[in-house]
Short mmCIF file of C-alpha atoms in Angstrom, two decimals:
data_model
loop_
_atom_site.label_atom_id
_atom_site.label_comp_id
_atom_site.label_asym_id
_atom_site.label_seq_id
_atom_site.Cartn_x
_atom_site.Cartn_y
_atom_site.Cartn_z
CA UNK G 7 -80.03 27.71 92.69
CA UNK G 8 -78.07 30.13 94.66
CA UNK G 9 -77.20 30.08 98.72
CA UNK G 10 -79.91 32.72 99.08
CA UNK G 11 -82.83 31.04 97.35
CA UNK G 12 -85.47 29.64 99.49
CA UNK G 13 -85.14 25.90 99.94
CA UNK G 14 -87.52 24.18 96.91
CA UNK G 15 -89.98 21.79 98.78
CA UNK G 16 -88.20 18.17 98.24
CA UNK G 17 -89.97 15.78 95.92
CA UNK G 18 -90.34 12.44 97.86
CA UNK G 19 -91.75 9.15 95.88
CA UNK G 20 -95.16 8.97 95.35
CA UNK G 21 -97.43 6.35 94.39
CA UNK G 22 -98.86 6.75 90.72
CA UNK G 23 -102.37 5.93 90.57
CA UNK G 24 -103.78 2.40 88.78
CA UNK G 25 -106.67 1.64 86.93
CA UNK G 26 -109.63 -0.53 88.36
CA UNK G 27 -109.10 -3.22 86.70
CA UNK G 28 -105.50 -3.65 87.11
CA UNK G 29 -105.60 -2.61 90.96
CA UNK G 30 -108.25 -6.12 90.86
CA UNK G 31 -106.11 -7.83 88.99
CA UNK G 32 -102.85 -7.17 89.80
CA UNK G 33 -102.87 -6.07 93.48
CA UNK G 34 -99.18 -6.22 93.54
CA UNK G 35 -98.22 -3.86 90.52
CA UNK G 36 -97.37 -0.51 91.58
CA UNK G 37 -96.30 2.60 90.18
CA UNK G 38 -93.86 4.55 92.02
CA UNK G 39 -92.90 8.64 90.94
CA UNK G 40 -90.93 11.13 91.96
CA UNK G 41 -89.13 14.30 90.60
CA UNK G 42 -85.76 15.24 90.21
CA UNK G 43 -84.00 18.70 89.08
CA UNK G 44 -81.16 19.03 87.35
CA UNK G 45 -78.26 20.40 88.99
CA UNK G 46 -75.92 21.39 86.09
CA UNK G 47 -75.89 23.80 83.63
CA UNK G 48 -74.21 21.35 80.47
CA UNK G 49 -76.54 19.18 78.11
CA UNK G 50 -78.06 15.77 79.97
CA UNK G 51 -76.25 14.41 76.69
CA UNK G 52 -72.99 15.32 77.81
CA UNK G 53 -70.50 14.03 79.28
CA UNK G 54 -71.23 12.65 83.21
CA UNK G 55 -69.15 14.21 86.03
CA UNK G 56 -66.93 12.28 87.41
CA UNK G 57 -68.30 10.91 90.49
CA UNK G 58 -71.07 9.10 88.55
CA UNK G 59 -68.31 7.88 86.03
CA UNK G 60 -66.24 6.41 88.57
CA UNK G 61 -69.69 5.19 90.28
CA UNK G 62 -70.57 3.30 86.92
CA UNK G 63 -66.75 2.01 86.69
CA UNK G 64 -66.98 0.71 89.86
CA UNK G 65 -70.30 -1.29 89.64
CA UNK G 66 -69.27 -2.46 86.05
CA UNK G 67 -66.01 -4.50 87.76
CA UNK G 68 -68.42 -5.64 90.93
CA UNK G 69 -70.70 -6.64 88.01
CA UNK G 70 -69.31 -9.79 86.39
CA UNK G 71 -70.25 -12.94 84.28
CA UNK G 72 -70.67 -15.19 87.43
CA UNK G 73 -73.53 -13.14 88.28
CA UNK G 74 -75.08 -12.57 85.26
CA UNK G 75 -76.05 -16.08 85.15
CA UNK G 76 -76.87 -16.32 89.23
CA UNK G 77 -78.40 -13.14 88.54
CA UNK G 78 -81.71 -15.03 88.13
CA UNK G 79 -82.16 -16.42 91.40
CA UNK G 80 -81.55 -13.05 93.58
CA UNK G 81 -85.02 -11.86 95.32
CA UNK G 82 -85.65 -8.72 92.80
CA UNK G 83 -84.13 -9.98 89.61
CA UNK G 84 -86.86 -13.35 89.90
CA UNK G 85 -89.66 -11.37 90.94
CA UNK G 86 -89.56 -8.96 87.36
CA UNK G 87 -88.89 -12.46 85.65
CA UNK G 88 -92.05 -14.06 87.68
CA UNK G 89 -93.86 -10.80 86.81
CA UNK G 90 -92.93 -10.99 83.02
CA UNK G 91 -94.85 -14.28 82.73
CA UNK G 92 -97.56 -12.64 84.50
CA UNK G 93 -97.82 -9.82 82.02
CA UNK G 94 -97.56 -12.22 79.05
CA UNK G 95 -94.09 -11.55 78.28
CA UNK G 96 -91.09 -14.58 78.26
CA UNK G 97 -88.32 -13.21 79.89
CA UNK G 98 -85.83 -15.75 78.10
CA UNK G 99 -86.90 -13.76 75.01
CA UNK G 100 -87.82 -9.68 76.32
CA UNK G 101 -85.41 -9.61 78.50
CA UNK G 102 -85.56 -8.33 82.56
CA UNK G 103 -83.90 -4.86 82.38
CA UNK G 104 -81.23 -5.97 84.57
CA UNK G 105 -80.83 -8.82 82.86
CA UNK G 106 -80.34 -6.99 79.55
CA UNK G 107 -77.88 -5.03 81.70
CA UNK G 108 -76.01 -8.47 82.22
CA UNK G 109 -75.90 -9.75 78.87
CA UNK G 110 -75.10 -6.09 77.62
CA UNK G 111 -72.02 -5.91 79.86
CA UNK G 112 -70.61 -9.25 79.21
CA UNK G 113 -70.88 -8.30 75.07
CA UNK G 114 -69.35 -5.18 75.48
CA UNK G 115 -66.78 -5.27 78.37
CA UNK G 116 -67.95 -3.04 80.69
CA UNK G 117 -70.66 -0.86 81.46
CA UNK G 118 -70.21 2.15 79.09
CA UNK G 119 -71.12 6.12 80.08
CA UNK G 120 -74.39 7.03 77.83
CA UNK G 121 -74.41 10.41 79.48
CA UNK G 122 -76.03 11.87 82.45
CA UNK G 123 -79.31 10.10 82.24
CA UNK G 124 -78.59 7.40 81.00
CA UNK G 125 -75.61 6.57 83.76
CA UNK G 126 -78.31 7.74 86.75
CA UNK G 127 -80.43 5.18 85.84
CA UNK G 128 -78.23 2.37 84.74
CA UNK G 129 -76.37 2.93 88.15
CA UNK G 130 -79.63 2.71 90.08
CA UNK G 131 -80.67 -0.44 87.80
CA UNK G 132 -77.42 -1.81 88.41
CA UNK G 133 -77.19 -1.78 92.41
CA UNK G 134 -81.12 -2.60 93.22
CA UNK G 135 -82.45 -4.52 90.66
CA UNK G 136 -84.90 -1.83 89.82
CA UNK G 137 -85.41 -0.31 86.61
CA UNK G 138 -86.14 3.85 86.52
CA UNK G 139 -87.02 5.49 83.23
CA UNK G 140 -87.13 9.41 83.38
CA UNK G 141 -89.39 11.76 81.62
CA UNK G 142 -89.50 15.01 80.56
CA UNK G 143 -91.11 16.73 83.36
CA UNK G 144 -92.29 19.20 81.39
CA UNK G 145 -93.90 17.29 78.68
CA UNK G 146 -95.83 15.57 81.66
CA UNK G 147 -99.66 16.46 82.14
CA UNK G 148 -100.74 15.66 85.13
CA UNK G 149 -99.99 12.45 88.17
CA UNK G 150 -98.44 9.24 86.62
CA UNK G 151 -100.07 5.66 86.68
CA UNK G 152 -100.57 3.02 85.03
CA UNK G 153 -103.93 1.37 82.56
CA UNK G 154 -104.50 -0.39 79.76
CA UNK G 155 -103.85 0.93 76.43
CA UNK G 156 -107.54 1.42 74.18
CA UNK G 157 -107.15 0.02 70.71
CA UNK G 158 -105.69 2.73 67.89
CA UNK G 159 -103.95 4.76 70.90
CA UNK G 160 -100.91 6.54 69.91
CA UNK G 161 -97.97 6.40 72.16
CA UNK G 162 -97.23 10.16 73.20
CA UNK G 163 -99.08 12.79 72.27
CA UNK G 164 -97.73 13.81 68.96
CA UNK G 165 -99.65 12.97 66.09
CA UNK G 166 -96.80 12.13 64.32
CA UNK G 167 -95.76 9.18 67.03
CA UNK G 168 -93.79 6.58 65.34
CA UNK G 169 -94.27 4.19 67.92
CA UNK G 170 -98.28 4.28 67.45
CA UNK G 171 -101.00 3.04 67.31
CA UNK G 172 -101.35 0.66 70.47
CA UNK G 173 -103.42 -2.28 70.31
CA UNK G 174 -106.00 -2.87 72.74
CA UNK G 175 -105.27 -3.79 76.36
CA UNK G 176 -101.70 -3.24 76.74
CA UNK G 177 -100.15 -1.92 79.84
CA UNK G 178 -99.12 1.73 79.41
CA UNK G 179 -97.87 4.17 82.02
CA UNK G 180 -99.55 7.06 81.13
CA UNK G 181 -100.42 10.76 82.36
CA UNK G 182 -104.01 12.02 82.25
CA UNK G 183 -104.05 12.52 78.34
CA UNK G 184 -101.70 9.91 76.95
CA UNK G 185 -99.42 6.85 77.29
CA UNK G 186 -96.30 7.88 77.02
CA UNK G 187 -94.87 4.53 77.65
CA UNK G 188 -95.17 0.22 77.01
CA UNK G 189 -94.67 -0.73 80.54
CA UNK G 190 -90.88 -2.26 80.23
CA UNK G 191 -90.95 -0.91 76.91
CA UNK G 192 -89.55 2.14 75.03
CA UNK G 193 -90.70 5.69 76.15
CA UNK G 194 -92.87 8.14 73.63
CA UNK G 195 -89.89 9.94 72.10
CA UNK G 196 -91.59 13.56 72.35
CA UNK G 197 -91.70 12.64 76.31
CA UNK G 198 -88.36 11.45 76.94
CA UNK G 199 -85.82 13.56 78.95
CA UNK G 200 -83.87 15.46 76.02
CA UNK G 201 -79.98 17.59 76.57
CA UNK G 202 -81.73 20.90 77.42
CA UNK G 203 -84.61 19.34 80.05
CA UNK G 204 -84.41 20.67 83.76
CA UNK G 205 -86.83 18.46 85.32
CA UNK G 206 -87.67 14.89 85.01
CA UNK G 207 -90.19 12.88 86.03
CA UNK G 208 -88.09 9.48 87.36
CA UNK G 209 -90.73 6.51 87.84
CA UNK G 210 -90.08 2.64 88.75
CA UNK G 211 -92.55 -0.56 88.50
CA UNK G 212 -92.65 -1.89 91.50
CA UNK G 213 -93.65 -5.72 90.71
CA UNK G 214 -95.46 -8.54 93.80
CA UNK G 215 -92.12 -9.61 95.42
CA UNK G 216 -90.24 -6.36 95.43
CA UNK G 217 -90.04 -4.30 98.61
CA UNK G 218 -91.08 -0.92 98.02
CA UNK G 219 -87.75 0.10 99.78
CA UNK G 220 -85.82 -0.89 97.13
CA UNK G 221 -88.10 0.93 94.32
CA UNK G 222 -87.26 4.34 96.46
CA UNK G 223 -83.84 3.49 96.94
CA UNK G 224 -83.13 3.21 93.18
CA UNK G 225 -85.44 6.38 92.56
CA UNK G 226 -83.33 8.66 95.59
CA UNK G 227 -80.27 7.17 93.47
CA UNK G 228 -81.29 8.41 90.39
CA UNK G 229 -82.36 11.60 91.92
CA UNK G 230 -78.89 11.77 93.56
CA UNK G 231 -76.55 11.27 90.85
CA UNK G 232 -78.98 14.06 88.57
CA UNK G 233 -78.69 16.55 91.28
CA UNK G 234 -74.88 16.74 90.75
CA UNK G 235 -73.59 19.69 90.09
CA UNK V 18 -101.64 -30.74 86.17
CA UNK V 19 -104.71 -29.99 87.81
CA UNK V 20 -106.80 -26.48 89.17
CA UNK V 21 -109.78 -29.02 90.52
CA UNK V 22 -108.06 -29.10 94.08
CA UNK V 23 -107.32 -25.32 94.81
CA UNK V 24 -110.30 -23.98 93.02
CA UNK V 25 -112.84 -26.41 95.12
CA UNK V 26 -110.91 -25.14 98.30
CA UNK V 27 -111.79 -21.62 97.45
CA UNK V 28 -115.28 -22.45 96.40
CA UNK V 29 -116.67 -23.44 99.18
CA UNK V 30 -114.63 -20.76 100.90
CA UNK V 31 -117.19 -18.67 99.01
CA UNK V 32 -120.00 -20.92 99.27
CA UNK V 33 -119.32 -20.14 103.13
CA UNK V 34 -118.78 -16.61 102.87
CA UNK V 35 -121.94 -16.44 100.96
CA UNK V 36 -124.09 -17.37 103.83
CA UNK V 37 -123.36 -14.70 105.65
CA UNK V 38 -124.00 -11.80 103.48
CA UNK V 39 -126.82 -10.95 101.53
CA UNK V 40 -126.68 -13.13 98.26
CA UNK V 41 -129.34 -11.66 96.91
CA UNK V 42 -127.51 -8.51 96.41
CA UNK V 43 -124.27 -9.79 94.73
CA UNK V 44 -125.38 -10.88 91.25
CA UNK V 45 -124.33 -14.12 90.06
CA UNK V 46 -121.90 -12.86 87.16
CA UNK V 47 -120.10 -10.99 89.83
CA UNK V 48 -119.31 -14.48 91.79
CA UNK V 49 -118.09 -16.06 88.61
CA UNK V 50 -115.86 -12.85 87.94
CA UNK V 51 -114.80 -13.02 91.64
CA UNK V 52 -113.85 -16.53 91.45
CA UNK V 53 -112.23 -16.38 87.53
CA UNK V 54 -110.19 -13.84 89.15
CA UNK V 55 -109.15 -16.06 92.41
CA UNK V 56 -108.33 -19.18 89.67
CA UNK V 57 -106.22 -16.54 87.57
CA UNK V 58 -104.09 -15.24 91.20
CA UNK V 59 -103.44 -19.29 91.88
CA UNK V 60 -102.36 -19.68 88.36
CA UNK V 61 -99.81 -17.13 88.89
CA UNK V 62 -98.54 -18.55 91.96
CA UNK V 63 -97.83 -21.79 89.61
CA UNK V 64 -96.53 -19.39 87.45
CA UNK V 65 -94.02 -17.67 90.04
CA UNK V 66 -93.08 -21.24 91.45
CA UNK V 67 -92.25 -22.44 88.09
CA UNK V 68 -90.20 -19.98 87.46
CA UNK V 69 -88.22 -19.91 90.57
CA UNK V 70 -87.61 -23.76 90.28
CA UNK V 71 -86.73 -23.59 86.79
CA UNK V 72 -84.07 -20.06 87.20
CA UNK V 73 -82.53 -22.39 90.18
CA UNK V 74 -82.08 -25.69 88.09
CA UNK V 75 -80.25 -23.01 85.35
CA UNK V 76 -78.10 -21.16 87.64
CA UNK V 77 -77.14 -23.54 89.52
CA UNK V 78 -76.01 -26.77 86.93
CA UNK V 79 -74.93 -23.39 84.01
CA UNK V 80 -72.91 -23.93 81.93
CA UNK V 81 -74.16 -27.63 81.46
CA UNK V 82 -77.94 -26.47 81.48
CA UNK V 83 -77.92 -23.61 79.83
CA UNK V 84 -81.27 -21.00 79.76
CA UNK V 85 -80.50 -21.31 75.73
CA UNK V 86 -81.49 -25.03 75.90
CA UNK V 87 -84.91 -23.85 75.00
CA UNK V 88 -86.75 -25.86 72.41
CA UNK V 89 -87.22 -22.45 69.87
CA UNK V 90 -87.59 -18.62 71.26
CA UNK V 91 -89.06 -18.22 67.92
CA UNK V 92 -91.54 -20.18 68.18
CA UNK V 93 -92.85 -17.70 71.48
CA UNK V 94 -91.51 -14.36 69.50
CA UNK V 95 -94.88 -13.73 67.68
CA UNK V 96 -96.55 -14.15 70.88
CA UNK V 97 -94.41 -12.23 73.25
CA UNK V 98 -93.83 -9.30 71.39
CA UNK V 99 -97.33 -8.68 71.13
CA UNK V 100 -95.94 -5.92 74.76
CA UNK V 101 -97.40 -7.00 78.25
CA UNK V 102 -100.83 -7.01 79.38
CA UNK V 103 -104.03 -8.63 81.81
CA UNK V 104 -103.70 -12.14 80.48
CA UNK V 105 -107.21 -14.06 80.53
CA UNK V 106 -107.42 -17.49 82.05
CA UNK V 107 -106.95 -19.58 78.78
CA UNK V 108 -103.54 -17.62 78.42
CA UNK V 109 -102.18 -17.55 81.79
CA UNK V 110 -103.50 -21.78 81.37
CA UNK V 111 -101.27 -22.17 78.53
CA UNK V 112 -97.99 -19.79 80.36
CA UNK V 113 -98.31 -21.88 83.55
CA UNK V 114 -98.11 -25.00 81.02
CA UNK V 115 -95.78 -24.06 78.78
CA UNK V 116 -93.76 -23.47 81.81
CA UNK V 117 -94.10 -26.41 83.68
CA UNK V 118 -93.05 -28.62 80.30
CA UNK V 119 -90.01 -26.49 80.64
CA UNK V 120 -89.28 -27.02 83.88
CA UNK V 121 -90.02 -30.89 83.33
CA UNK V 122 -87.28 -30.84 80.80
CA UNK V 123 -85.30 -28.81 82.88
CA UNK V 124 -85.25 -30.85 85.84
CA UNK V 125 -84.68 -34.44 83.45
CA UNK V 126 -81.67 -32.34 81.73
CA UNK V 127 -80.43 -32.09 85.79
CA UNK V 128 -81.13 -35.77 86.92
CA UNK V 129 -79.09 -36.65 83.66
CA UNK V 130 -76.12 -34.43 84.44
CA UNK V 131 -75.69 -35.90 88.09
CA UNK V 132 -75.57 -38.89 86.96
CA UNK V 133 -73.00 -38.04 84.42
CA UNK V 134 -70.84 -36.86 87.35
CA UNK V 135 -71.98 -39.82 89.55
CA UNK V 136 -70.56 -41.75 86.84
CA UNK V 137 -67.09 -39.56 86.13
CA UNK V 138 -66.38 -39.80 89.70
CA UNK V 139 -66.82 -43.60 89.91
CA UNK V 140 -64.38 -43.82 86.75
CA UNK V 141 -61.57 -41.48 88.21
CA UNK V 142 -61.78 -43.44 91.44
CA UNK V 143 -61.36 -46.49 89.30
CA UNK V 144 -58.31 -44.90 87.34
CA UNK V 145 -56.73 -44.21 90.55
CA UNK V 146 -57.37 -47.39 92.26
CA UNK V 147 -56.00 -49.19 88.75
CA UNK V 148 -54.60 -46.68 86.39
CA UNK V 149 -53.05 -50.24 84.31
CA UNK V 150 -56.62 -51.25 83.54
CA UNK V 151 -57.12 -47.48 82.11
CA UNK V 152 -54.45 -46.94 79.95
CA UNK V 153 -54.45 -42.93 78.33
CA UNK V 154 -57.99 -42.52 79.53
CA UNK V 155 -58.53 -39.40 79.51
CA UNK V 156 -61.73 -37.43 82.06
CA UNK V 157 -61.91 -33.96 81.54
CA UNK V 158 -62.76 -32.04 85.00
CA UNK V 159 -66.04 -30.66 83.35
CA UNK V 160 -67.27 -33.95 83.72
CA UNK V 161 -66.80 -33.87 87.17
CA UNK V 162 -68.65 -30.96 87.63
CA UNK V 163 -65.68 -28.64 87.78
CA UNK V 164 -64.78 -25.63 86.36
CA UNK V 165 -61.80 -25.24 83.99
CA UNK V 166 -60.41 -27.23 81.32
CA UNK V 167 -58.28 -29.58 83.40
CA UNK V 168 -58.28 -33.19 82.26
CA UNK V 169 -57.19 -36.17 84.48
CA UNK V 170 -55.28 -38.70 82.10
CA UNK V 171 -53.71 -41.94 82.99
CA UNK V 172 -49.81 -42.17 81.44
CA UNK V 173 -46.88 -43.79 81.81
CA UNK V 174 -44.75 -43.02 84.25
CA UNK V 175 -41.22 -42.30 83.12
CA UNK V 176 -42.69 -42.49 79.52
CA UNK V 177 -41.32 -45.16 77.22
CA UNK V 178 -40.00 -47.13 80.34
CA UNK V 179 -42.70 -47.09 82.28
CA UNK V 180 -44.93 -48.04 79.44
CA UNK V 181 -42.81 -51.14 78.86
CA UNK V 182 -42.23 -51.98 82.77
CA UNK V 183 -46.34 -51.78 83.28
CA UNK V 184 -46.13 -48.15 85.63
CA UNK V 185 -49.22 -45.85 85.17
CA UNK V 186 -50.52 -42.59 86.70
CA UNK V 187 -53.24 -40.23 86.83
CA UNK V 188 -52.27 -36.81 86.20
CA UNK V 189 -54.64 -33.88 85.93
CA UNK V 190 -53.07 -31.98 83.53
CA UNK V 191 -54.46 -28.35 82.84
CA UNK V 192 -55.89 -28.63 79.60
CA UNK V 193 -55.80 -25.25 78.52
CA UNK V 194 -54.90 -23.80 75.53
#
């Protein structure tokens, strides 16, 4: 975008919408969205500039083994492992994104660049707690929210999904033709944010116990280290 | 454990809500969906106290306890991969208990580990106060509750001599490799 371009309208979070039955039944559960452009011309695949580098250096020494095991009993970290129990999942064996982080870190050293997407959201996972996936904006049809998968569903639209069919009942965060992802889970591959994509679609759980202030930081983080140039 | 107590509280919270609308109009499966729904929130209250208890009993007495101490992930794999979702009461019955035998074993794994230390601490005092009675014991610091891989040891001072003229000493020596 040049100087002389009319400012775009900024993209603030929004709340994604939730089916009946899980607004009933999980008051707490929230789906938060918001939209992000990206800044630079190179592939999302390549290499990050260098202020998110040294951003993920930094947070990768501040991030060490001591906390990886205290990591448990901080506010937002319990509240996705409360939440995980909730949802029918053990978070001793599917791991808490953050705590995935942890283990991941301690394994390998350090917290390595993945390129540009993959460092935003690490970064914002990393400082808040909060885990952000990013879609291709694009490949997006319609508001974001979240409802229970309907048995035989394929994830993503393509008919040749690999990660279909769903079975019955399972939380999905889908647009208004498909799921395009297992909350916690793995995105549809045909909707994930590719090298050439120049929007995305960020979005974050927000779980009972987590203030929504922290789900918008780690989204306006995301946003922020995408919209480098 | 129990739901009788909580549950009766909240029924006759109903039963007195009740009165003062028209009952007539609310059918009766949609007071038994109301109040499956109110017993399925308090179980995951359990559920979120549980698991706050038993993430403090693990971070705070790791490395002894550790989360791994698990009787067998695999066991749960089947189950858990099967990707989140609303859990009915029966499941969210058997989470909340599945849970709280964890965090039963949890806390007896903690009780026994204090009074490991209790019992460490009562023997290094003892060294010190009589290191002759405790010739080359040995107490790692671990035992103690400490970090590193110190060991306190009772030897003779001035080696061979003071073995043979009766003079012992706790050292912590550092243990490492």
């Amino acid at each position: 975008m040049s100087g002389d371009d009319a400012p775009e309208p900024e993209s603030k979070p929004e709340l994604g919408w939730r089916a009946r039955e899980i607004e009933r039944e999980l008051p707490g559960l929230g789906l938060i969205v918001m939209q992000a452009r990206i800044a630079r011309a190179a592939s999302l695949n390549a290499r990050s500039p260098a202020g998110v580098e040294d951003r993920l250096r930094e947070l990768s020494n501040r991030f060490r083994g001591a906390r990886a095991v205290t990591l448990r009993r901080e506010p937002v970290p319990a509240a996705y492992r409360a939440f995980f129990r909730h949802v029918g999942l053990d978070p001793d064996v599917v791991r808490t994104p953050i705590e995935a982080v942890a283990l991941e870190r301690m394994l390998r050293g350090g917290l390595h660049s993945g390129g540009l997407i993959e460092d935003s959201l690490l970064i914002a996972l990393v400082d808040t707690g909060v885990p952000v996936w990013a879609l291709d904006a694009a490949a997006v049809d319609g508001p974001l929210g979240i409802r229970t998968s309907v048995e035989g569903e394929p994830l993503g639209r393509s008919p040749r999904a690999a990660e279909g069919p769903l079975p019955a009942g399972r939380l999905v965060v889908a647009d208004a033709s498909a799921a395009l992802a297992m909350m916690f889970g793995g995105l549809a591959a045909d909707h994930e944010a590719k090298g050439g994509t120049a929007e995305v679609t960020l979005f974050a759980i927000k779980v009972p116990g987590v203030p929504s202030l922290y789900v918008e930081e780690a989204l306006w983080m995301c946003r922020a280290a995408l919209e480098q140039p | 454990m129990t739901q009788s107590g909580p549950v009766m509280e909240r029924t006759h919270e109903w039963e007195r809500g009740r009165s003062a609308i028209d009952v007539g109009a609310v059918s009766a499966d949609a007071w038994v969906e109301v109040a499956e729904r109110d017993v399925r929130e308090t179980l995951r209250g359990q559920i979120a106290r549980l698991e706050r208890e038993s993430s403090a009993i693990v971070a705070d007495a790791f490395p002894h306890i550790s989360p791994a101490d698990r009787p067998d992930p695999r066991e749960l794999r089947d189950e858990v991969v099967a990707g989140p979702r609303l859990l009915t009461f029966a499941e969210l019955e058997r989470v909340r208990d599945r849970l709280a035998g964890h965090t039963q074993d949890l806390r007896r794994l903690a009780a026994e580990r204090v009074e490991h230390e209790r019992r460490a601490h009562e023997r290094l005092e003892a060294m010190k106060l009589e290191p002759g009675r405790y010739k080359f014991a040995r107490l790692p610091v671990r035992d103690l509750g400490e970090g590193g891989c110190g060991v306190w040891e009772v030897r003779p001072r001035l080696g061979l001599i003071g073995m043979l003229s009766g003079w012992w000493q706790v050292k912590l020596s550092s243990g490492c490799p």
